[in-house]
Tab-separated table of C-alpha atoms and ligand atoms in Angstrom:
chain	number	residue	atom	x	y	z
A	1274	UNK	CA	84.854	138.517	54.970
A	1275	UNK	CA	84.458	134.658	54.516
A	1276	UNK	CA	86.478	134.225	57.723
A	1277	UNK	CA	84.100	136.480	59.652
A	1278	UNK	CA	81.065	134.502	58.362
A	1279	UNK	CA	82.688	131.160	59.341
A	1280	UNK	CA	83.391	132.426	62.823
A	1281	UNK	CA	79.791	133.530	63.226
A	1282	UNK	CA	78.456	130.119	62.082
A	1283	UNK	CA	80.989	128.392	64.247
A	1284	UNK	CA	79.885	130.365	67.298
A	1285	UNK	CA	76.233	129.743	66.456
A	1286	UNK	CA	76.874	125.980	66.165
A	1287	UNK	CA	78.758	126.008	69.471
A	1288	UNK	CA	75.963	127.903	71.136
A	1289	UNK	CA	73.423	125.491	69.655
A	1290	UNK	CA	75.460	122.537	70.958
A	1291	UNK	CA	75.773	124.064	74.431
A	1292	UNK	CA	72.040	124.744	74.455
A	1293	UNK	CA	71.328	121.167	73.409
A	1294	UNK	CA	73.557	119.786	76.174
A	1295	UNK	CA	71.985	122.205	78.636
A	1296	UNK	CA	68.479	121.194	77.539
A	1297	UNK	CA	69.409	117.524	77.912
A	1298	UNK	CA	70.706	118.055	81.452
A	1299	UNK	CA	67.690	120.157	82.289
A	1300	UNK	CA	65.379	117.351	81.088
A	1301	UNK	CA	67.254	114.795	83.148
A	1302	UNK	CA	67.124	117.123	86.162
A	1303	UNK	CA	63.383	117.550	85.736
A	1304	UNK	CA	63.046	113.764	85.363
A	1305	UNK	CA	65.047	113.394	88.587
A	1306	UNK	CA	62.808	115.879	90.406
A	1307	UNK	CA	59.694	114.003	89.226
A	1308	UNK	CA	61.244	110.696	90.237
A	1309	UNK	CA	61.838	111.948	93.779
A	1310	UNK	CA	58.110	112.728	93.963
A	1311	UNK	CA	57.047	109.315	92.635
A	1312	UNK	CA	56.152	106.533	95.058
A	1313	UNK	CA	59.089	104.731	96.648
A	1314	UNK	CA	60.145	101.826	94.461
A	1315	UNK	CA	59.532	103.598	91.079
A	1316	UNK	CA	62.467	102.761	88.731
A	1317	UNK	CA	64.911	105.638	88.131
A	1318	UNK	CA	64.699	107.466	84.749
A	1319	UNK	CA	66.981	106.457	81.872
A	1320	UNK	CA	70.095	108.577	81.262
A	1321	UNK	CA	73.397	108.636	79.388
A	1322	UNK	CA	76.934	109.244	80.561
A	1323	UNK	CA	77.052	111.089	83.869
A	1324	UNK	CA	73.270	110.733	84.309
A	1325	UNK	CA	73.514	106.994	83.845
A	1326	UNK	CA	76.055	106.930	86.654
A	1327	UNK	CA	73.914	109.246	88.874
A	1328	UNK	CA	70.688	107.294	88.237
A	1329	UNK	CA	72.388	103.927	88.796
A	1330	UNK	CA	73.748	105.136	92.158
A	1331	UNK	CA	70.428	106.616	93.181
A	1332	UNK	CA	68.637	103.464	92.165
A	1333	UNK	CA	71.019	101.343	94.259
A	1334	UNK	CA	70.635	103.633	97.275
A	1335	UNK	CA	66.878	103.715	96.881
A	1336	UNK	CA	66.817	99.902	96.742
A	1337	UNK	CA	68.943	99.599	99.884
A	1338	UNK	CA	66.776	102.200	101.673
A	1339	UNK	CA	63.607	100.456	100.528
A	1340	UNK	CA	64.877	97.071	101.729
A	1341	UNK	CA	65.878	98.548	105.080
A	1342	UNK	CA	62.469	100.189	105.477
A	1343	UNK	CA	60.755	96.948	104.533
A	1344	UNK	CA	62.811	95.020	107.083
A	1345	UNK	CA	62.099	97.661	109.707
A	1346	UNK	CA	58.376	97.624	108.941
A	1347	UNK	CA	58.353	93.826	109.157
A	1348	UNK	CA	60.254	93.885	112.459
A	1349	UNK	CA	57.827	96.499	113.798
A	1350	UNK	CA	54.795	94.528	112.729
A	1351	UNK	CA	56.276	91.323	114.262
A	1352	UNK	CA	56.981	93.248	117.440
A	1353	UNK	CA	53.401	94.579	117.513
A	1354	UNK	CA	52.005	91.119	116.858
A	1355	UNK	CA	54.105	89.740	119.716
A	1356	UNK	CA	52.991	92.605	121.994
A	1357	UNK	CA	49.377	91.943	120.999
A	1358	UNK	CA	49.699	88.272	121.872
A	1359	UNK	CA	51.169	88.999	125.310
A	1360	UNK	CA	48.935	88.118	128.253
A	1361	UNK	CA	50.203	91.265	129.990
A	1362	UNK	CA	48.962	94.724	129.037
A	1363	UNK	CA	51.295	97.117	127.183
A	1364	UNK	CA	50.609	100.824	126.604
A	1365	UNK	CA	53.138	103.067	124.823
A	1366	UNK	CA	52.997	106.681	125.896
A	1367	UNK	CA	54.664	109.469	123.946
A	1368	UNK	CA	55.239	113.030	125.169
A	1369	UNK	CA	52.995	114.254	127.996
A	1370	UNK	CA	51.740	110.713	128.574
A	1371	UNK	CA	49.613	110.616	125.449
A	1372	UNK	CA	48.641	107.160	124.270
A	1373	UNK	CA	50.550	106.001	121.198
A	1374	UNK	CA	49.696	102.326	121.083
A	1375	UNK	CA	47.806	99.805	123.249
A	1376	UNK	CA	47.688	96.034	123.074
A	1377	UNK	CA	44.519	93.971	123.534
A	1378	UNK	CA	45.265	92.979	127.145
A	1379	UNK	CA	45.755	96.642	128.127
A	1380	UNK	CA	42.491	97.578	126.378
A	1381	UNK	CA	40.795	94.999	128.610
A	1382	UNK	CA	42.661	95.960	131.792
A	1383	UNK	CA	42.014	99.703	131.503
A	1384	UNK	CA	38.782	99.579	129.467
A	1385	UNK	CA	40.453	101.536	126.648
A	1386	UNK	CA	40.075	101.394	122.888
A	1387	UNK	CA	43.316	101.521	120.886
A	1388	UNK	CA	41.839	103.371	117.904
A	1389	UNK	CA	39.527	105.721	119.759
A	1390	UNK	CA	41.940	106.695	122.512
A	1391	UNK	CA	45.148	107.149	120.509
A	1392	UNK	CA	46.621	110.601	121.148
A	1393	UNK	CA	44.694	111.132	124.417
A	1394	UNK	CA	46.522	111.673	127.732
A	1395	UNK	CA	46.224	108.378	129.589
A	1396	UNK	CA	45.354	110.120	132.872
A	1397	UNK	CA	42.223	111.574	131.235
A	1398	UNK	CA	40.976	108.055	130.627
A	1399	UNK	CA	42.323	106.049	133.571
A	1400	UNK	CA	41.342	108.321	136.415
A	1401	UNK	CA	41.958	106.230	139.526
A	1402	UNK	CA	43.713	108.649	141.922
A	1403	UNK	CA	46.372	106.044	142.820
A	1404	UNK	CA	47.211	105.567	139.154
A	1405	UNK	CA	47.334	109.296	138.400
A	1406	UNK	CA	49.563	109.891	141.432
A	1407	UNK	CA	51.844	106.997	140.466
A	1408	UNK	CA	52.306	108.259	136.924
A	1409	UNK	CA	52.875	111.824	138.053
A	1410	UNK	CA	55.408	111.149	140.839
A	1411	UNK	CA	57.891	109.706	138.361
A	1412	UNK	CA	59.149	107.161	140.900
A	1413	UNK	CA	58.608	103.793	139.226
A	1414	UNK	CA	61.008	101.708	141.342
A	1415	UNK	CA	58.083	99.747	142.850
A	1416	UNK	CA	55.038	98.482	140.945
A	1417	UNK	CA	51.605	99.859	141.766
A	1418	UNK	CA	48.823	97.513	142.897
A	1419	UNK	CA	45.493	98.824	141.656
A	1420	UNK	CA	42.487	97.118	143.248
A	1421	UNK	CA	38.897	96.850	142.004
A	1422	UNK	CA	38.936	98.726	138.745
A	1423	UNK	CA	35.708	100.475	137.877
A	1424	UNK	CA	33.616	97.745	136.287
A	1425	UNK	CA	35.874	94.780	135.962
A	1426	UNK	CA	36.560	94.356	139.714
A	1427	UNK	CA	40.043	93.119	138.927
A	1428	UNK	CA	43.344	93.771	140.659
A	1429	UNK	CA	46.206	94.941	138.462
A	1430	UNK	CA	49.920	95.124	139.054
A	1431	UNK	CA	51.225	98.108	137.108
A	1432	UNK	CA	54.819	98.937	136.263
A	1433	UNK	CA	55.899	102.000	134.307
A	1434	UNK	CA	59.131	101.813	132.308
A	1435	UNK	CA	60.589	105.102	130.998
A	1436	UNK	CA	62.507	104.915	127.716
A	1437	UNK	CA	63.776	107.207	124.934
A	1438	UNK	CA	63.046	110.898	125.347
A	1439	UNK	CA	60.032	111.498	127.599
A	1440	UNK	CA	58.487	108.200	126.530
A	1441	UNK	CA	56.976	105.566	128.800
A	1442	UNK	CA	55.676	102.059	128.615
A	1443	UNK	CA	52.950	100.883	130.996
A	1444	UNK	CA	53.005	97.155	131.732
A	1445	UNK	CA	49.911	95.780	133.463
A	1446	UNK	CA	49.273	92.279	134.822
A	1447	UNK	CA	45.981	90.866	136.082
A	1448	UNK	CA	46.767	89.528	139.587
A	1449	UNK	CA	43.141	89.174	140.745
A	1450	UNK	CA	43.546	85.462	141.421
A	1451	UNK	CA	46.853	85.829	143.299
A	1452	UNK	CA	45.414	88.751	145.270
A	1453	UNK	CA	42.342	86.716	146.195
A	1454	UNK	CA	44.501	83.798	147.356
A	1455	UNK	CA	46.674	86.150	149.384
A	1456	UNK	CA	43.583	87.662	151.025
A	1457	UNK	CA	42.268	84.165	151.749
A	1458	UNK	CA	45.595	83.196	153.304
A	1459	UNK	CA	45.614	86.309	155.493
A	1460	UNK	CA	41.989	85.764	156.529
A	1461	UNK	CA	42.721	82.133	157.284
A	1462	UNK	CA	45.661	82.937	159.563
A	1463	UNK	CA	43.587	85.645	161.294
A	1464	UNK	CA	40.656	83.225	161.725
A	1465	UNK	CA	42.784	80.399	163.109
A	1466	UNK	CA	44.474	82.773	165.552
A	1467	UNK	CA	41.115	84.132	166.639
A	1468	UNK	CA	39.538	80.678	166.994
A	1469	UNK	CA	42.433	79.487	169.157
A	1470	UNK	CA	42.781	82.664	171.165
A	1471	UNK	CA	39.289	82.570	172.670
A	1472	UNK	CA	39.466	79.111	174.298
A	1473	UNK	CA	43.098	79.640	175.227
A	1474	UNK	CA	42.213	82.837	177.088
A	1475	UNK	CA	39.489	80.974	178.993
A	1476	UNK	CA	41.773	78.058	179.886
A	1477	UNK	CA	44.684	80.258	180.967
A	1478	UNK	CA	42.284	82.474	182.955
A	1479	UNK	CA	40.965	79.497	184.944
A	1480	UNK	CA	44.395	78.010	185.483
A	1481	UNK	CA	45.701	81.370	186.723
A	1482	UNK	CA	42.745	81.753	189.081
A	1483	UNK	CA	43.220	78.296	190.520
A	1484	UNK	CA	46.981	78.736	190.712
A	1485	UNK	CA	46.714	82.038	192.608
A	1486	UNK	CA	44.173	80.917	195.146
A	1487	UNK	CA	43.468	77.184	194.960
A	1488	UNK	CA	42.899	77.032	198.720
A	1489	UNK	CA	40.243	79.815	198.533
A	1490	UNK	CA	38.054	77.889	196.101
A	1491	UNK	CA	35.387	75.564	197.374
A	1492	UNK	CA	36.111	72.147	195.755
A	1493	UNK	CA	32.848	72.232	193.801
A	1494	UNK	CA	33.723	75.583	192.163
A	1495	UNK	CA	37.236	74.381	191.389
A	1496	UNK	CA	35.789	71.259	189.756
A	1497	UNK	CA	33.369	73.370	187.730
A	1498	UNK	CA	36.187	75.636	186.500
A	1499	UNK	CA	38.340	72.674	185.640
A	1500	UNK	CA	35.432	71.186	183.739
A	1501	UNK	CA	35.027	74.408	181.738
A	1502	UNK	CA	38.761	74.541	181.052
A	1503	UNK	CA	38.626	70.933	179.860
A	1504	UNK	CA	35.747	71.871	177.567
A	1505	UNK	CA	37.744	74.675	176.012
A	1506	UNK	CA	40.848	72.564	175.543
A	1507	UNK	CA	38.620	69.982	173.835
A	1508	UNK	CA	37.497	72.754	171.503
A	1509	UNK	CA	41.098	73.630	170.682
A	1510	UNK	CA	41.859	69.971	170.132
A	1511	UNK	CA	38.954	69.618	167.662
A	1512	UNK	CA	40.049	72.723	165.818
A	1513	UNK	CA	43.611	71.480	165.494
A	1514	UNK	CA	42.381	68.041	164.380
A	1515	UNK	CA	40.225	69.653	161.672
A	1516	UNK	CA	43.056	71.946	160.571
A	1517	UNK	CA	45.382	68.980	160.281
A	1518	UNK	CA	42.740	67.020	158.346
A	1519	UNK	CA	42.250	69.940	155.959
A	1520	UNK	CA	45.955	70.448	155.465
A	1521	UNK	CA	46.481	66.698	154.881
A	1522	UNK	CA	43.760	66.763	152.212
A	1523	UNK	CA	45.233	69.845	150.559
A	1524	UNK	CA	48.737	68.471	150.369
A	1525	UNK	CA	47.756	64.872	149.573
A	1526	UNK	CA	48.608	63.571	146.132
A	1527	UNK	CA	46.230	61.406	144.092
A	1528	UNK	CA	44.341	58.841	146.171
A	1529	UNK	CA	46.191	55.568	146.508
A	1530	UNK	CA	44.036	53.725	149.006
A	1531	UNK	CA	40.905	53.503	146.874
A	1532	UNK	CA	38.691	50.483	147.389
A	1533	UNK	CA	35.083	49.495	146.739
A	1534	UNK	CA	33.167	50.724	149.799
A	1535	UNK	CA	29.932	49.037	150.744
A	1536	UNK	CA	27.433	51.891	151.086
A	1537	UNK	CA	25.165	50.065	153.551
A	1538	UNK	CA	27.896	49.253	156.029
A	1539	UNK	CA	29.212	52.850	155.861
A	1540	UNK	CA	25.685	54.160	156.503
A	1541	UNK	CA	25.301	51.840	159.509
A	1542	UNK	CA	28.565	53.063	161.075
A	1543	UNK	CA	27.553	56.717	160.607
A	1544	UNK	CA	24.046	56.011	161.975
A	1545	UNK	CA	25.557	54.641	165.190
A	1546	UNK	CA	27.830	57.676	165.547
A	1547	UNK	CA	24.912	60.060	164.988
A	1548	UNK	CA	22.829	58.223	167.613
A	1549	UNK	CA	25.699	58.490	170.070
A	1550	UNK	CA	26.053	62.221	169.402
A	1551	UNK	CA	22.321	62.823	169.673
A	1552	UNK	CA	22.070	60.878	172.945
A	1553	UNK	CA	18.430	60.060	172.240
A	1554	UNK	CA	17.393	63.670	171.645
A	1555	UNK	CA	16.443	62.993	168.008
A	1556	UNK	CA	14.728	60.338	165.974
A	1557	UNK	CA	17.266	59.039	163.481
A	1558	UNK	CA	16.195	56.820	160.579
A	1559	UNK	CA	18.157	54.910	157.991
A	1560	UNK	CA	16.840	54.510	154.430
A	1561	UNK	CA	19.623	52.413	152.921
A	1562	UNK	CA	18.406	52.284	149.276
A	1563	UNK	CA	19.839	49.835	146.721
A	1564	UNK	CA	22.904	47.796	147.684
A	1565	UNK	CA	25.985	49.222	146.002
A	1566	UNK	CA	29.681	49.979	146.320
A	1567	UNK	CA	31.471	53.286	145.724
A	1568	UNK	CA	35.134	53.437	144.757
A	1569	UNK	CA	36.929	55.715	147.172
A	1570	UNK	CA	39.070	56.153	150.275
A	1571	UNK	CA	37.104	54.669	153.184
A	1572	UNK	CA	38.561	57.000	155.806
A	1573	UNK	CA	37.727	60.088	153.747
A	1574	UNK	CA	34.172	59.106	152.805
A	1575	UNK	CA	33.493	58.079	156.404
A	1576	UNK	CA	34.716	61.474	157.592
A	1577	UNK	CA	32.585	63.352	155.003
A	1578	UNK	CA	29.367	61.467	155.775
A	1579	UNK	CA	29.960	61.754	159.555
A	1580	UNK	CA	30.363	65.514	159.158
A	1581	UNK	CA	26.983	65.803	157.436
A	1582	UNK	CA	25.268	63.570	160.005
A	1583	UNK	CA	26.830	65.429	162.929
A	1584	UNK	CA	25.686	68.764	161.453
A	1585	UNK	CA	22.125	67.402	161.114
A	1586	UNK	CA	22.180	66.483	164.815
A	1587	UNK	CA	23.781	69.746	165.923
A	1588	UNK	CA	21.482	72.006	163.907
A	1589	UNK	CA	18.209	70.245	164.763
A	1590	UNK	CA	16.301	70.993	167.950
A	1591	UNK	CA	15.552	68.168	170.385
A	1592	UNK	CA	12.832	65.882	169.088
A	1593	UNK	CA	13.834	66.529	165.448
A	1594	UNK	CA	13.779	63.874	162.760
A	1595	UNK	CA	16.995	63.003	160.939
A	1596	UNK	CA	17.156	60.594	158.027
A	1597	UNK	CA	20.149	59.288	156.171
A	1598	UNK	CA	20.367	57.071	153.149
A	1599	UNK	CA	21.649	56.224	149.702
A	1600	UNK	CA	19.903	56.549	146.326
A	1601	UNK	CA	21.010	55.829	142.792
A	1602	UNK	CA	19.816	56.628	139.291
A	1603	UNK	CA	21.229	56.338	135.764
A	1604	UNK	CA	23.568	59.330	136.324
A	1605	UNK	CA	25.161	58.218	139.599
A	1606	UNK	CA	24.508	57.690	143.265
A	1607	UNK	CA	24.301	59.822	146.380
A	1608	UNK	CA	24.616	59.589	150.128
A	1609	UNK	CA	22.146	62.010	151.655
A	1610	UNK	CA	21.337	63.369	155.105
A	1611	UNK	CA	18.048	65.153	155.823
A	1612	UNK	CA	16.889	66.974	158.913
A	1613	UNK	CA	13.926	69.078	159.927
A	1614	UNK	CA	16.139	71.452	161.896
A	1615	UNK	CA	16.799	75.178	161.773
A	1616	UNK	CA	17.527	75.327	158.023
A	1617	UNK	CA	19.743	77.810	156.174
A	1618	UNK	CA	18.725	81.072	154.414
A	1619	UNK	CA	19.384	80.798	150.644
A	1620	UNK	CA	22.022	83.556	150.505
A	1621	UNK	CA	24.346	81.571	152.806
A	1622	UNK	CA	24.222	78.286	150.896
A	1623	UNK	CA	26.887	79.072	148.240
A	1624	UNK	CA	29.387	80.020	150.964
A	1625	UNK	CA	28.916	77.109	153.387
A	1626	UNK	CA	32.043	75.255	152.229
A	1627	UNK	CA	34.336	78.251	152.865
A	1628	UNK	CA	36.618	77.736	155.831
A	1629	UNK	CA	35.184	79.167	159.051
A	1630	UNK	CA	31.981	80.270	157.338
A	1631	UNK	CA	29.093	79.902	159.769
A	1632	UNK	CA	25.499	81.045	159.520
A	1633	UNK	CA	25.039	81.229	163.262
A	1634	UNK	CA	28.406	81.576	164.971
A	1635	UNK	CA	26.957	81.170	168.475
A	1636	UNK	CA	25.110	77.943	167.719
A	1637	UNK	CA	28.115	76.460	165.914
A	1638	UNK	CA	30.360	77.131	168.937
A	1639	UNK	CA	27.807	75.936	171.487
A	1640	UNK	CA	27.527	72.629	169.698
A	1641	UNK	CA	31.292	72.186	169.375
A	1642	UNK	CA	31.610	73.255	165.722
A	1643	UNK	CA	34.911	74.378	164.238
A	1644	UNK	CA	33.540	75.966	161.052
A	1645	UNK	CA	35.718	73.616	159.006
A	1646	UNK	CA	33.446	70.568	158.607
A	1647	UNK	CA	31.936	71.407	155.224
A	1648	UNK	CA	35.299	72.695	153.896
A	1649	UNK	CA	36.677	69.224	154.667
A	1650	UNK	CA	33.644	67.583	153.004
A	1651	UNK	CA	34.157	69.693	149.881
A	1652	UNK	CA	37.843	68.720	149.634
A	1653	UNK	CA	37.055	65.044	150.041
A	1654	UNK	CA	34.339	65.183	147.395
A	1655	UNK	CA	36.591	66.995	144.921
A	1656	UNK	CA	39.143	64.208	145.314
A	1657	UNK	CA	36.372	61.728	144.458
A	1658	UNK	CA	35.015	63.784	141.503
A	1659	UNK	CA	31.823	64.047	143.546
A	1660	UNK	CA	29.607	67.039	144.273
A	1661	UNK	CA	27.846	68.477	147.280
A	1662	UNK	CA	24.213	69.359	146.744
A	1663	UNK	CA	22.566	71.483	149.452
A	1664	UNK	CA	18.877	72.273	149.727
A	1665	UNK	CA	17.516	74.048	152.716
A	1666	UNK	CA	14.717	76.201	153.968
A	1667	UNK	CA	14.925	78.261	157.162
A	1668	UNK	CA	12.743	76.763	159.882
A	1669	UNK	CA	11.943	73.649	157.845
A	1670	UNK	CA	15.215	71.788	157.548
A	1671	UNK	CA	18.050	70.855	155.220
A	1672	UNK	CA	19.140	68.127	152.850
A	1673	UNK	CA	22.839	67.600	152.140
A	1674	UNK	CA	23.746	65.097	149.408
A	1675	UNK	CA	27.145	63.831	148.242
A	1676	UNK	CA	26.707	62.881	144.607
A	1677	UNK	CA	29.107	60.427	142.941
A	1678	UNK	CA	29.505	59.904	139.183
A	1679	UNK	CA	28.343	56.610	137.721
A	1680	UNK	CA	31.895	55.446	136.988
A	1681	UNK	CA	32.695	55.408	140.735
A	1682	UNK	CA	29.841	53.140	141.754
A	1683	UNK	CA	28.593	49.661	141.147
A	1684	UNK	CA	25.144	48.478	142.063
A	1685	UNK	CA	25.054	45.109	143.733
A	1686	UNK	CA	22.509	43.877	141.164
A	1687	UNK	CA	24.930	44.759	138.390
A	1688	UNK	CA	27.780	43.104	140.297
A	1689	UNK	CA	25.836	39.882	140.602
A	1690	UNK	CA	24.875	39.853	136.896
B	1162	ADP	P1	30.429	74.039	161.900
B	1162	ADP	O1	31.550	73.380	162.576
B	1162	ADP	O2	30.237	75.458	162.286
B	1162	ADP	O3	29.179	73.242	161.910
B	1162	ADP	P2	30.487	73.400	159.061
B	1162	ADP	O4	31.519	73.721	158.059
B	1162	ADP	O5	30.201	71.970	159.307
B	1162	ADP	O6	30.922	74.173	160.366
B	1162	ADP	O7	29.143	74.099	158.634
B	1162	ADP	C1	29.174	75.451	158.255
B	1162	ADP	C2	27.894	76.144	158.662
B	1162	ADP	O8	26.808	75.625	157.882
B	1162	ADP	C3	27.470	75.894	160.085
B	1162	ADP	O9	28.091	76.795	160.955
B	1162	ADP	C4	25.967	76.082	160.015
B	1162	ADP	O10	25.671	77.457	160.138
B	1162	ADP	C5	25.604	75.626	158.615
B	1162	ADP	N1	25.068	74.244	158.605
B	1162	ADP	C6	25.717	73.117	158.257
B	1162	ADP	N2	24.903	72.046	158.301
B	1162	ADP	C7	23.687	72.510	158.677
B	1162	ADP	C8	22.399	71.891	158.899
B	1162	ADP	N3	22.210	70.591	158.731
B	1162	ADP	N4	21.392	72.707	159.257
B	1162	ADP	C9	21.557	74.040	159.425
B	1162	ADP	N5	22.756	74.675	159.233
B	1162	ADP	C10	23.791	73.924	158.860
């Protein structure tokens, strides 16, 4: 009977022990479950024996995972910072071309907002047909040139780079300036060809006529044709001279032949040239102003002032009054040329120094103009840190002034002191 009681107590104790062990494991399991729900980085619960081993391992793994995530997050944020700082635009697109991330340059290029537009299909927001077609064709071997975006008026070069699974990156670059230069270059070549073609056609036409039937032409007619041909070849010569002058100025390095130029003697030379060109058709006056010198290249300043004086003669009707002179104040000094000629409507004034820009093409040609005079003047003045000031009123006349900074000039009075 005592043996049966002992066995019962023994079994009860064993059961109690098993239950205790079970309860302990259950508690540790619950602690583990709670730990997995806690924020990453929470220390693992405390445990004995096997649990100590399990928790230690988990803690080590969690630490390694946490460190890796941290490193990854840092790398990602560095990468985003670098992408933000890029002058080129970057747009990440996930599936179906929805916007995932945009850098600042791309926001500017496409007028997008990173926060507002995230998750939107890019083609819903950038709707230019060329862009939509480019993105939809899937052929990204060549970049797309997108001109005159809605408000910004810029030209973008766009390249799409596919990566991962159905993911794309749009790279955009603002090439407005390069595009403008390229257009200018094309226009320039077209203009030069056109300007040369017209006189060349006239000259070759006359030569052909005379060649085919010299004996049929009365000598007076032949002389007249030859005179016209000579006129046209003179025009081509002037154009080539101006083109060479412009190109020399564009390719020239910093000025080496600078010297103090006496403003009065330069004005006198230009006055004589203007009188010669006018042939007595205009009244030309000199108002020399205070004696002074300007530091500069004599040949260049002579050419610039002659251009202004010759324009005054060419764009003033017979009997007009032309005045040229020099004035100085505490900010600097200026050569100026005034006429009471045909004048220039205000909207043309900002464009006068563009190559081949003419207000009245016919009058410019008639008077032997090449359309390059003021472009040459502008180049020369830039090299001298000087500015061109133009005031004009249609029908009343014009005033062109070349304004030099104080550091380039010396008044004779100051020289003597
Ligand atoms: P061009 O050889 O045609 O005269 P320029 O570059 O010297 O070329 O001048 C550009 C244009 O500016 C001229 O075609 C003319 O229309 C205008 N212009 C220049 N100077 C005058 C002036 N004094 N009066 C009126 N128009 C002028």
